[in-house]
């Protein structure tokens, strides 16, 4: 039925509809509506089935995109699901939150003048339908193995590894300091990008498949890292990066200047129905306030859009570079603009005004200078260009660094890279400590969900090899 493909010549790109801005501003539901079966089939049929699919090459998971698009176009959705889930542990999550414009879709080679295939939306449609149709079954290993693996961190890297190892029959325990599973998927990324039910559904799926979750347990705190290592045949560290980059300047310590993740976690907890005193007291609640968010990454975009939904009086984003040079997804910037956020490009804070509590930000205009050795342009202040923005809440979203894991785990033999991330062998995913592996942001630095999944899957394969090699060596003794 290959004749059903190549429809891009007469079928225009139709991404899933966005909800009306006025509706979006009033709740935390996802902003994109779902494809119906007909739209998914039609949009999948636009693919030209490239011999060398650049979409797949630029997908960190090397997803077999052309084949599952073809199966979708032919209405063979259950087979599309089997194929899609063979390379991606959480396709419905990546379909929602991957920056597709920079990955698969940005490299779709449909001829010039035509828009790319809506790969992410089709990927999401396939697995959402699979859940509804009951095609997604709990993990059922062919054999149970006696060996166990301890995973520290229930974010996408830890969960992807847990799935892969449990499928091989290992006894898998995932430890997390939080009370819910998902890492940044549950407490960082807001519901308007990824509804919480999608993450909770995967938690249940993993638990139904025999993955054990030990929550509210800080490794290096309530439970010693050495005790964890003694309890398992291998350990995977997938703890992410959480140390917020700080802001300097006079007044930086005023009340009302808060770290982005504290703000987002509070908002996400509120949405999940938890009692959140810092939200109710107004400390981490933007309602009625003039909000200034400092930063230009995904975290900053999530903060500005959360503030809109909380009923802020005004929301301004200050970023020292311009729109073209911001690290966040351009799709999210345009969504934020539609929702009423004002972007103040090429502007950086110099000082914060106020007595005890912040009342404003004293900022300076910047210009982009010559590129440095890495190719990134320098950013320099323009003399005499300072201005003030009134602010009742300032949110610092300047990025994250890794915490000092050897100190936190009281394990000095764990080696770090120059960036403070855990040093691993790129082939074996093993750290400097035998039997201890690492994956996700704690190795890569702040990155993407799709890379965390990729690393988790690869680390699981390396752990399997390590345990089997050890078992063979023991049998030979
Ligand atoms: P995490 O998701 O951070 O999970 C680590 C887990 O380890 C956490 O649950 C933590 O509680 C736990 N942990 C840490 N230390 C300990 C300890 N000592 N003991 C026990 N548990 C511990 N990426 C995208 O692809 N698309 C997006 O739209 C996107 N938006 C983002 C928005 C925000 C606000 C942020 C902060 C990030 C965003 N990212 C996005 C990046 C993405 O979320 C991360 O790259 C990804 O979650 C990393 O996965 P991970 O499993 O390595 O770590
Ligand atoms: Fe595209 Fe991400 Fe899906 Fe890969 S995982 S096909 S990059 S949306
Ligand atoms: Fe289809 Fe575009 Fe991928 Fe080519 S690059 S296989 S047209 S989705």
PDB file of C-alpha atoms in Angstrom, residues 134-418:
ATOM      1  CA  UNK A 134      -5.322  -2.084  25.865  1.00  0.00           C
ATOM      2  CA  UNK A 135      -2.340  -2.937  23.647  1.00  0.00           C
ATOM      3  CA  UNK A 136       0.157  -1.721  26.249  1.00  0.00           C
ATOM      4  CA  UNK A 137       0.798  -4.753  28.450  1.00  0.00           C
ATOM      5  CA  UNK A 138       2.796  -4.856  31.687  1.00  0.00           C
ATOM      6  CA  UNK A 139       6.405  -6.010  31.347  1.00  0.00           C
ATOM      7  CA  UNK A 140       6.493  -9.830  31.363  1.00  0.00           C
ATOM      8  CA  UNK A 141      10.067 -11.163  31.502  1.00  0.00           C
ATOM      9  CA  UNK A 142      10.642 -14.566  29.876  1.00  0.00           C
ATOM     10  CA  UNK A 143      12.666 -15.650  32.908  1.00  0.00           C
ATOM     11  CA  UNK A 144      13.193 -14.306  36.410  1.00  0.00           C
ATOM     12  CA  UNK A 145      16.806 -13.673  37.378  1.00  0.00           C
ATOM     13  CA  UNK A 146      18.128 -13.711  40.923  1.00  0.00           C
ATOM     14  CA  UNK A 147      20.371 -10.668  40.467  1.00  0.00           C
ATOM     15  CA  UNK A 148      19.136  -7.233  41.454  1.00  0.00           C
ATOM     16  CA  UNK A 149      19.841  -3.695  40.287  1.00  0.00           C
ATOM     17  CA  UNK A 150      19.367  -0.551  42.368  1.00  0.00           C
ATOM     18  CA  UNK A 151      18.539   2.614  40.450  1.00  0.00           C
ATOM     19  CA  UNK A 152      18.900   6.007  42.113  1.00  0.00           C
ATOM     20  CA  UNK A 153      16.486   8.468  40.516  1.00  0.00           C
ATOM     21  CA  UNK A 154      12.995   7.915  39.071  1.00  0.00           C
ATOM     22  CA  UNK A 155      13.397  10.384  36.195  1.00  0.00           C
ATOM     23  CA  UNK A 156      13.286   9.321  32.541  1.00  0.00           C
ATOM     24  CA  UNK A 157      16.853   7.921  32.581  1.00  0.00           C
ATOM     25  CA  UNK A 158      16.223   5.754  35.655  1.00  0.00           C
ATOM     26  CA  UNK A 159      12.795   4.642  34.442  1.00  0.00           C
ATOM     27  CA  UNK A 160      14.004   3.728  30.942  1.00  0.00           C
ATOM     28  CA  UNK A 161      16.770   1.630  32.492  1.00  0.00           C
ATOM     29  CA  UNK A 162      14.303   0.056  34.942  1.00  0.00           C
ATOM     30  CA  UNK A 163      12.042  -1.034  32.095  1.00  0.00           C
ATOM     31  CA  UNK A 164      14.890  -2.530  30.079  1.00  0.00           C
ATOM     32  CA  UNK A 165      16.405  -4.388  33.042  1.00  0.00           C
ATOM     33  CA  UNK A 166      13.081  -5.670  34.340  1.00  0.00           C
ATOM     34  CA  UNK A 167      12.274  -6.947  30.810  1.00  0.00           C
ATOM     35  CA  UNK A 168      15.470  -9.021  31.087  1.00  0.00           C
ATOM     36  CA  UNK A 169      14.157 -10.510  34.337  1.00  0.00           C
ATOM     37  CA  UNK A 170      16.296  -8.621  36.870  1.00  0.00           C
ATOM     38  CA  UNK A 171      14.894  -7.601  40.251  1.00  0.00           C
ATOM     39  CA  UNK A 172      14.807  -3.817  39.917  1.00  0.00           C
ATOM     40  CA  UNK A 173      14.418  -1.310  42.765  1.00  0.00           C
ATOM     41  CA  UNK A 174      14.157   2.400  41.960  1.00  0.00           C
ATOM     42  CA  UNK A 175      14.949   4.800  44.815  1.00  0.00           C
ATOM     43  CA  UNK A 176      13.861   8.440  44.790  1.00  0.00           C
ATOM     44  CA  UNK A 177      13.833  11.234  47.353  1.00  0.00           C
ATOM     45  CA  UNK A 178      10.466  12.446  46.051  1.00  0.00           C
ATOM     46  CA  UNK A 179       7.086  10.931  46.878  1.00  0.00           C
ATOM     47  CA  UNK A 180       6.153  10.431  43.224  1.00  0.00           C
ATOM     48  CA  UNK A 181       7.807   8.808  40.220  1.00  0.00           C
ATOM     49  CA  UNK A 182       8.889  10.794  37.129  1.00  0.00           C
ATOM     50  CA  UNK A 183      11.680  13.192  38.193  1.00  0.00           C
ATOM     51  CA  UNK A 184      11.372  16.393  36.184  1.00  0.00           C
ATOM     52  CA  UNK A 185       8.519  14.838  34.181  1.00  0.00           C
ATOM     53  CA  UNK A 186       6.297  15.045  37.258  1.00  0.00           C
ATOM     54  CA  UNK A 187       7.680  18.000  39.246  1.00  0.00           C
ATOM     55  CA  UNK A 188       9.515  20.150  36.657  1.00  0.00           C
ATOM     56  CA  UNK A 189       7.625  20.139  33.364  1.00  0.00           C
ATOM     57  CA  UNK A 190       4.180  21.757  33.715  1.00  0.00           C
ATOM     58  CA  UNK A 191       0.912  20.070  32.763  1.00  0.00           C
ATOM     59  CA  UNK A 192       0.297  22.362  29.786  1.00  0.00           C
ATOM     60  CA  UNK A 193       3.209  20.552  28.052  1.00  0.00           C
ATOM     61  CA  UNK A 194       2.748  17.112  29.640  1.00  0.00           C
ATOM     62  CA  UNK A 195      -0.350  16.264  31.649  1.00  0.00           C
ATOM     63  CA  UNK A 196       0.446  14.484  34.904  1.00  0.00           C
ATOM     64  CA  UNK A 197      -1.849  11.533  34.128  1.00  0.00           C
ATOM     65  CA  UNK A 198       0.523  10.533  31.320  1.00  0.00           C
ATOM     66  CA  UNK A 199       3.404  10.192  33.809  1.00  0.00           C
ATOM     67  CA  UNK A 200       1.264   8.528  36.503  1.00  0.00           C
ATOM     68  CA  UNK A 201       0.059   6.002  33.897  1.00  0.00           C
ATOM     69  CA  UNK A 202       3.693   4.978  33.206  1.00  0.00           C
ATOM     70  CA  UNK A 203       4.429   4.704  36.944  1.00  0.00           C
ATOM     71  CA  UNK A 204       1.562   2.224  37.298  1.00  0.00           C
ATOM     72  CA  UNK A 205       2.706   0.330  34.184  1.00  0.00           C
ATOM     73  CA  UNK A 206       6.220  -0.119  35.587  1.00  0.00           C
ATOM     74  CA  UNK A 207       4.936  -1.120  39.037  1.00  0.00           C
ATOM     75  CA  UNK A 208       2.508  -3.625  37.441  1.00  0.00           C
ATOM     76  CA  UNK A 209       5.518  -5.105  35.615  1.00  0.00           C
ATOM     77  CA  UNK A 210       7.341  -5.773  38.885  1.00  0.00           C
ATOM     78  CA  UNK A 211       9.599  -2.688  39.236  1.00  0.00           C
ATOM     79  CA  UNK A 212       9.789  -1.798  42.933  1.00  0.00           C
ATOM     80  CA  UNK A 213       9.748   1.873  43.931  1.00  0.00           C
ATOM     81  CA  UNK A 214      11.278   2.994  47.198  1.00  0.00           C
ATOM     82  CA  UNK A 215      10.171   6.623  47.473  1.00  0.00           C
ATOM     83  CA  UNK A 216      10.797   9.414  49.994  1.00  0.00           C
ATOM     84  CA  UNK A 217      14.325   8.002  50.277  1.00  0.00           C
ATOM     85  CA  UNK A 218      17.331  10.252  49.801  1.00  0.00           C
ATOM     86  CA  UNK A 219      20.457   8.286  48.932  1.00  0.00           C
ATOM     87  CA  UNK A 220      23.316   9.772  50.918  1.00  0.00           C
ATOM     88  CA  UNK A 221      20.708  10.836  53.522  1.00  0.00           C
ATOM     89  CA  UNK A 222      18.203   8.352  54.938  1.00  0.00           C
ATOM     90  CA  UNK A 223      19.908   5.525  53.051  1.00  0.00           C
ATOM     91  CA  UNK A 224      23.681   5.299  52.630  1.00  0.00           C
ATOM     92  CA  UNK A 225      25.074   4.872  49.124  1.00  0.00           C
ATOM     93  CA  UNK A 226      27.385   2.118  50.402  1.00  0.00           C
ATOM     94  CA  UNK A 227      24.389   0.195  51.832  1.00  0.00           C
ATOM     95  CA  UNK A 228      22.660   0.426  48.450  1.00  0.00           C
ATOM     96  CA  UNK A 229      25.758  -0.866  46.657  1.00  0.00           C
ATOM     97  CA  UNK A 230      26.002  -3.769  49.113  1.00  0.00           C
ATOM     98  CA  UNK A 231      22.352  -4.687  48.500  1.00  0.00           C
ATOM     99  CA  UNK A 232      22.520  -4.932  44.691  1.00  0.00           C
ATOM    100  CA  UNK A 233      24.599  -6.590  41.967  1.00  0.00           C
ATOM    101  CA  UNK A 234      24.835  -3.269  40.136  1.00  0.00           C
ATOM    102  CA  UNK A 235      23.777   0.321  40.798  1.00  0.00           C
ATOM    103  CA  UNK A 236      22.742   3.022  38.333  1.00  0.00           C
ATOM    104  CA  UNK A 237      23.035   6.684  39.345  1.00  0.00           C
ATOM    105  CA  UNK A 238      20.414   8.732  37.461  1.00  0.00           C
ATOM    106  CA  UNK A 239      19.968  11.659  39.807  1.00  0.00           C
ATOM    107  CA  UNK A 240      19.726  14.541  37.321  1.00  0.00           C
ATOM    108  CA  UNK A 241      21.122  18.047  37.905  1.00  0.00           C
ATOM    109  CA  UNK A 242      19.463  20.354  40.403  1.00  0.00           C
ATOM    110  CA  UNK A 243      21.900  22.972  41.736  1.00  0.00           C
ATOM    111  CA  UNK A 244      20.479  26.280  40.444  1.00  0.00           C
ATOM    112  CA  UNK A 245      22.908  28.789  38.927  1.00  0.00           C
ATOM    113  CA  UNK A 246      22.804  31.858  41.099  1.00  0.00           C
ATOM    114  CA  UNK A 247      22.372  35.475  40.176  1.00  0.00           C
ATOM    115  CA  UNK A 248      24.743  38.170  41.451  1.00  0.00           C
ATOM    116  CA  UNK A 249      24.312  41.907  41.983  1.00  0.00           C
ATOM    117  CA  UNK A 250      23.014  44.287  44.628  1.00  0.00           C
ATOM    118  CA  UNK A 251      19.684  43.202  46.107  1.00  0.00           C
ATOM    119  CA  UNK A 252      19.972  39.608  44.818  1.00  0.00           C
ATOM    120  CA  UNK A 253      19.076  38.335  48.293  1.00  0.00           C
ATOM    121  CA  UNK A 254      15.777  40.270  48.608  1.00  0.00           C
ATOM    122  CA  UNK A 255      12.581  38.404  49.463  1.00  0.00           C
ATOM    123  CA  UNK A 256      10.474  37.683  46.385  1.00  0.00           C
ATOM    124  CA  UNK A 257      13.456  36.505  44.300  1.00  0.00           C
ATOM    125  CA  UNK A 258      13.001  32.744  43.976  1.00  0.00           C
ATOM    126  CA  UNK A 259      14.629  29.780  42.178  1.00  0.00           C
ATOM    127  CA  UNK A 260      12.712  28.480  39.138  1.00  0.00           C
ATOM    128  CA  UNK A 261      12.473  24.874  40.245  1.00  0.00           C
ATOM    129  CA  UNK A 262      11.055  25.754  43.689  1.00  0.00           C
ATOM    130  CA  UNK A 263       8.412  27.760  41.858  1.00  0.00           C
ATOM    131  CA  UNK A 264       7.600  25.002  39.328  1.00  0.00           C
ATOM    132  CA  UNK A 265       7.597  22.167  41.881  1.00  0.00           C
ATOM    133  CA  UNK A 266       5.149  24.157  44.025  1.00  0.00           C
ATOM    134  CA  UNK A 267       2.873  24.757  41.062  1.00  0.00           C
ATOM    135  CA  UNK A 268       3.017  21.107  39.964  1.00  0.00           C
ATOM    136  CA  UNK A 269       2.306  19.889  43.500  1.00  0.00           C
ATOM    137  CA  UNK A 270      -0.675  22.215  43.716  1.00  0.00           C
ATOM    138  CA  UNK A 271      -1.982  20.783  40.437  1.00  0.00           C
ATOM    139  CA  UNK A 272      -1.563  17.258  41.812  1.00  0.00           C
ATOM    140  CA  UNK A 273      -3.762  18.206  44.788  1.00  0.00           C
ATOM    141  CA  UNK A 274      -1.058  18.397  47.484  1.00  0.00           C
ATOM    142  CA  UNK A 275      -1.212  20.840  50.390  1.00  0.00           C
ATOM    143  CA  UNK A 276       1.410  23.459  49.482  1.00  0.00           C
ATOM    144  CA  UNK A 277       1.878  26.145  52.185  1.00  0.00           C
ATOM    145  CA  UNK A 278       4.328  28.207  50.056  1.00  0.00           C
ATOM    146  CA  UNK A 279       1.683  28.502  47.357  1.00  0.00           C
ATOM    147  CA  UNK A 280      -1.166  29.335  49.731  1.00  0.00           C
ATOM    148  CA  UNK A 281       0.957  31.946  51.552  1.00  0.00           C
ATOM    149  CA  UNK A 282       1.630  33.652  48.213  1.00  0.00           C
ATOM    150  CA  UNK A 283       5.411  33.137  48.454  1.00  0.00           C
ATOM    151  CA  UNK A 284       5.546  30.948  45.327  1.00  0.00           C
ATOM    152  CA  UNK A 285       2.332  32.065  43.663  1.00  0.00           C
ATOM    153  CA  UNK A 286       2.242  34.655  40.874  1.00  0.00           C
ATOM    154  CA  UNK A 287      -1.437  35.625  41.273  1.00  0.00           C
ATOM    155  CA  UNK A 288      -1.891  39.406  40.949  1.00  0.00           C
ATOM    156  CA  UNK A 289       1.881  40.029  40.745  1.00  0.00           C
ATOM    157  CA  UNK A 290       4.218  41.673  38.267  1.00  0.00           C
ATOM    158  CA  UNK A 291       6.480  38.751  37.429  1.00  0.00           C
ATOM    159  CA  UNK A 292       9.950  38.954  35.889  1.00  0.00           C
ATOM    160  CA  UNK A 293      11.605  35.709  34.804  1.00  0.00           C
ATOM    161  CA  UNK A 294      15.345  35.797  34.126  1.00  0.00           C
ATOM    162  CA  UNK A 295      16.658  33.268  31.584  1.00  0.00           C
ATOM    163  CA  UNK A 296      15.998  31.975  28.081  1.00  0.00           C
ATOM    164  CA  UNK A 297      15.844  28.178  28.382  1.00  0.00           C
ATOM    165  CA  UNK A 298      12.987  25.672  28.659  1.00  0.00           C
ATOM    166  CA  UNK A 299      12.774  26.278  32.403  1.00  0.00           C
ATOM    167  CA  UNK A 300      12.287  30.022  31.897  1.00  0.00           C
ATOM    168  CA  UNK A 301       9.587  29.345  29.280  1.00  0.00           C
ATOM    169  CA  UNK A 302       7.775  27.019  31.697  1.00  0.00           C
ATOM    170  CA  UNK A 303       7.953  29.670  34.450  1.00  0.00           C
ATOM    171  CA  UNK A 304       6.530  32.510  32.354  1.00  0.00           C
ATOM    172  CA  UNK A 305       3.660  30.352  31.128  1.00  0.00           C
ATOM    173  CA  UNK A 306       2.938  29.030  34.628  1.00  0.00           C
ATOM    174  CA  UNK A 307       2.799  32.619  35.916  1.00  0.00           C
ATOM    175  CA  UNK A 308       0.245  33.513  33.220  1.00  0.00           C
ATOM    176  CA  UNK A 309      -1.957  30.617  34.325  1.00  0.00           C
ATOM    177  CA  UNK A 310      -1.675  31.582  38.002  1.00  0.00           C
ATOM    178  CA  UNK A 311      -3.154  34.983  37.139  1.00  0.00           C
ATOM    179  CA  UNK A 312      -0.074  37.237  37.189  1.00  0.00           C
ATOM    180  CA  UNK A 313      -0.723  40.943  36.559  1.00  0.00           C
ATOM    181  CA  UNK A 314       2.113  41.019  34.003  1.00  0.00           C
ATOM    182  CA  UNK A 315       4.834  38.583  32.926  1.00  0.00           C
ATOM    183  CA  UNK A 316       8.151  39.673  31.423  1.00  0.00           C
ATOM    184  CA  UNK A 317      11.060  37.486  30.370  1.00  0.00           C
ATOM    185  CA  UNK A 318      14.530  39.072  30.518  1.00  0.00           C
ATOM    186  CA  UNK A 319      17.146  37.329  28.410  1.00  0.00           C
ATOM    187  CA  UNK A 320      20.617  38.650  27.679  1.00  0.00           C
ATOM    188  CA  UNK A 321      20.822  37.252  24.137  1.00  0.00           C
ATOM    189  CA  UNK A 322      18.283  37.528  21.326  1.00  0.00           C
ATOM    190  CA  UNK A 323      15.502  35.269  20.138  1.00  0.00           C
ATOM    191  CA  UNK A 324      17.721  33.423  17.618  1.00  0.00           C
ATOM    192  CA  UNK A 325      20.346  32.669  20.272  1.00  0.00           C
ATOM    193  CA  UNK A 326      18.151  31.473  23.092  1.00  0.00           C
ATOM    194  CA  UNK A 327      18.527  27.847  24.236  1.00  0.00           C
ATOM    195  CA  UNK A 328      14.788  27.218  24.720  1.00  0.00           C
ATOM    196  CA  UNK A 329      12.455  25.904  22.032  1.00  0.00           C
ATOM    197  CA  UNK A 330      11.217  28.628  19.644  1.00  0.00           C
ATOM    198  CA  UNK A 331       7.851  26.867  19.528  1.00  0.00           C
ATOM    199  CA  UNK A 332       7.483  27.490  23.267  1.00  0.00           C
ATOM    200  CA  UNK A 333       8.461  31.176  22.871  1.00  0.00           C
ATOM    201  CA  UNK A 334       5.733  31.702  20.344  1.00  0.00           C
ATOM    202  CA  UNK A 335       3.231  29.861  22.577  1.00  0.00           C
ATOM    203  CA  UNK A 336       4.281  32.129  25.462  1.00  0.00           C
ATOM    204  CA  UNK A 337       3.893  35.263  23.315  1.00  0.00           C
ATOM    205  CA  UNK A 338       0.404  34.161  22.277  1.00  0.00           C
ATOM    206  CA  UNK A 339      -0.431  33.768  25.968  1.00  0.00           C
ATOM    207  CA  UNK A 340       0.607  37.353  26.742  1.00  0.00           C
ATOM    208  CA  UNK A 341       4.233  37.097  27.889  1.00  0.00           C
ATOM    209  CA  UNK A 342       6.449  40.092  27.035  1.00  0.00           C
ATOM    210  CA  UNK A 343      10.007  39.212  25.953  1.00  0.00           C
ATOM    211  CA  UNK A 344      12.721  41.700  26.706  1.00  0.00           C
ATOM    212  CA  UNK A 345      15.550  40.356  24.530  1.00  0.00           C
ATOM    213  CA  UNK A 346      19.149  41.527  24.907  1.00  0.00           C
ATOM    214  CA  UNK A 347      18.613  42.662  28.485  1.00  0.00           C
ATOM    215  CA  UNK A 348      20.338  41.536  31.697  1.00  0.00           C
ATOM    216  CA  UNK A 349      19.663  42.384  35.345  1.00  0.00           C
ATOM    217  CA  UNK A 350      22.221  44.573  37.137  1.00  0.00           C
ATOM    218  CA  UNK A 351      20.530  45.041  40.501  1.00  0.00           C
ATOM    219  CA  UNK A 352      17.286  44.357  42.332  1.00  0.00           C
ATOM    220  CA  UNK A 353      15.338  47.194  43.910  1.00  0.00           C
ATOM    221  CA  UNK A 354      13.390  47.193  47.173  1.00  0.00           C
ATOM    222  CA  UNK A 355      13.919  47.387  50.936  1.00  0.00           C
ATOM    223  CA  UNK A 356      13.075  43.971  52.321  1.00  0.00           C
ATOM    224  CA  UNK A 357      11.057  42.728  49.360  1.00  0.00           C
ATOM    225  CA  UNK A 358      11.819  43.103  45.676  1.00  0.00           C
ATOM    226  CA  UNK A 359       9.926  45.920  43.910  1.00  0.00           C
ATOM    227  CA  UNK A 360      11.831  46.113  40.647  1.00  0.00           C
ATOM    228  CA  UNK A 361      14.698  44.992  38.446  1.00  0.00           C
ATOM    229  CA  UNK A 362      17.387  47.425  37.291  1.00  0.00           C
ATOM    230  CA  UNK A 363      18.475  46.059  33.899  1.00  0.00           C
ATOM    231  CA  UNK A 364      20.874  46.976  31.094  1.00  0.00           C
ATOM    232  CA  UNK A 365      20.593  46.514  27.364  1.00  0.00           C
ATOM    233  CA  UNK A 366      23.168  44.151  25.841  1.00  0.00           C
ATOM    234  CA  UNK A 367      24.604  43.684  22.396  1.00  0.00           C
ATOM    235  CA  UNK A 368      26.082  40.591  20.799  1.00  0.00           C
ATOM    236  CA  UNK A 369      29.800  40.798  20.055  1.00  0.00           C
ATOM    237  CA  UNK A 370      32.270  38.573  18.255  1.00  0.00           C
ATOM    238  CA  UNK A 371      32.054  34.786  18.498  1.00  0.00           C
ATOM    239  CA  UNK A 372      34.459  33.037  20.900  1.00  0.00           C
ATOM    240  CA  UNK A 373      36.358  29.773  20.218  1.00  0.00           C
ATOM    241  CA  UNK A 374      33.115  27.785  20.654  1.00  0.00           C
ATOM    242  CA  UNK A 375      31.393  29.957  18.023  1.00  0.00           C
ATOM    243  CA  UNK A 376      29.072  31.593  20.575  1.00  0.00           C
ATOM    244  CA  UNK A 377      28.900  35.397  20.386  1.00  0.00           C
ATOM    245  CA  UNK A 378      29.993  37.385  23.428  1.00  0.00           C
ATOM    246  CA  UNK A 379      27.375  39.501  25.211  1.00  0.00           C
ATOM    247  CA  UNK A 380      28.383  43.025  26.223  1.00  0.00           C
ATOM    248  CA  UNK A 381      26.459  45.759  28.054  1.00  0.00           C
ATOM    249  CA  UNK A 382      25.548  48.959  26.215  1.00  0.00           C
ATOM    250  CA  UNK A 383      26.696  51.898  28.291  1.00  0.00           C
ATOM    251  CA  UNK A 384      23.985  54.250  29.545  1.00  0.00           C
ATOM    252  CA  UNK A 385      21.160  51.928  28.476  1.00  0.00           C
ATOM    253  CA  UNK A 386      19.863  50.951  31.942  1.00  0.00           C
ATOM    254  CA  UNK A 387      16.148  50.802  32.659  1.00  0.00           C
ATOM    255  CA  UNK A 388      13.824  49.589  35.429  1.00  0.00           C
ATOM    256  CA  UNK A 389      11.006  47.052  35.365  1.00  0.00           C
ATOM    257  CA  UNK A 390       8.594  46.875  38.289  1.00  0.00           C
ATOM    258  CA  UNK A 391       8.458  43.423  39.876  1.00  0.00           C
ATOM    259  CA  UNK A 392       6.785  41.732  42.852  1.00  0.00           C
ATOM    260  CA  UNK A 393       8.151  38.273  42.014  1.00  0.00           C
ATOM    261  CA  UNK A 394      11.470  37.569  40.273  1.00  0.00           C
ATOM    262  CA  UNK A 395      12.132  34.001  39.131  1.00  0.00           C
ATOM    263  CA  UNK A 396      15.741  32.938  38.522  1.00  0.00           C
ATOM    264  CA  UNK A 397      15.922  30.449  35.639  1.00  0.00           C
ATOM    265  CA  UNK A 398      19.598  30.522  34.727  1.00  0.00           C
ATOM    266  CA  UNK A 399      20.172  26.781  34.433  1.00  0.00           C
ATOM    267  CA  UNK A 400      21.383  23.984  36.660  1.00  0.00           C
ATOM    268  CA  UNK A 401      24.689  22.446  37.666  1.00  0.00           C
ATOM    269  CA  UNK A 402      25.255  18.989  39.116  1.00  0.00           C
ATOM    270  CA  UNK A 403      25.490  18.604  42.845  1.00  0.00           C
ATOM    271  CA  UNK A 404      28.771  17.213  44.179  1.00  0.00           C
ATOM    272  CA  UNK A 405      27.894  13.512  44.052  1.00  0.00           C
ATOM    273  CA  UNK A 406      31.082  12.165  45.738  1.00  0.00           C
ATOM    274  CA  UNK A 407      30.297  14.429  48.706  1.00  0.00           C
ATOM    275  CA  UNK A 408      26.533  13.796  48.681  1.00  0.00           C
ATOM    276  CA  UNK A 409      27.109  10.010  48.512  1.00  0.00           C
ATOM    277  CA  UNK A 410      30.166  10.084  50.808  1.00  0.00           C
ATOM    278  CA  UNK A 411      32.045   8.187  48.115  1.00  0.00           C
ATOM    279  CA  UNK A 412      35.273  10.054  47.213  1.00  0.00           C
ATOM    280  CA  UNK A 413      36.305   7.423  44.663  1.00  0.00           C
ATOM    281  CA  UNK A 414      33.509   8.507  42.295  1.00  0.00           C
ATOM    282  CA  UNK A 415      35.306  10.694  39.746  1.00  0.00           C
ATOM    283  CA  UNK A 416      33.893  13.821  38.140  1.00  0.00           C
ATOM    284  CA  UNK A 417      34.427  15.596  34.825  1.00  0.00           C
ATOM    285  CA  UNK A 418      35.587  19.227  34.639  1.00  0.00           C
TER     286      UNK A 418
END
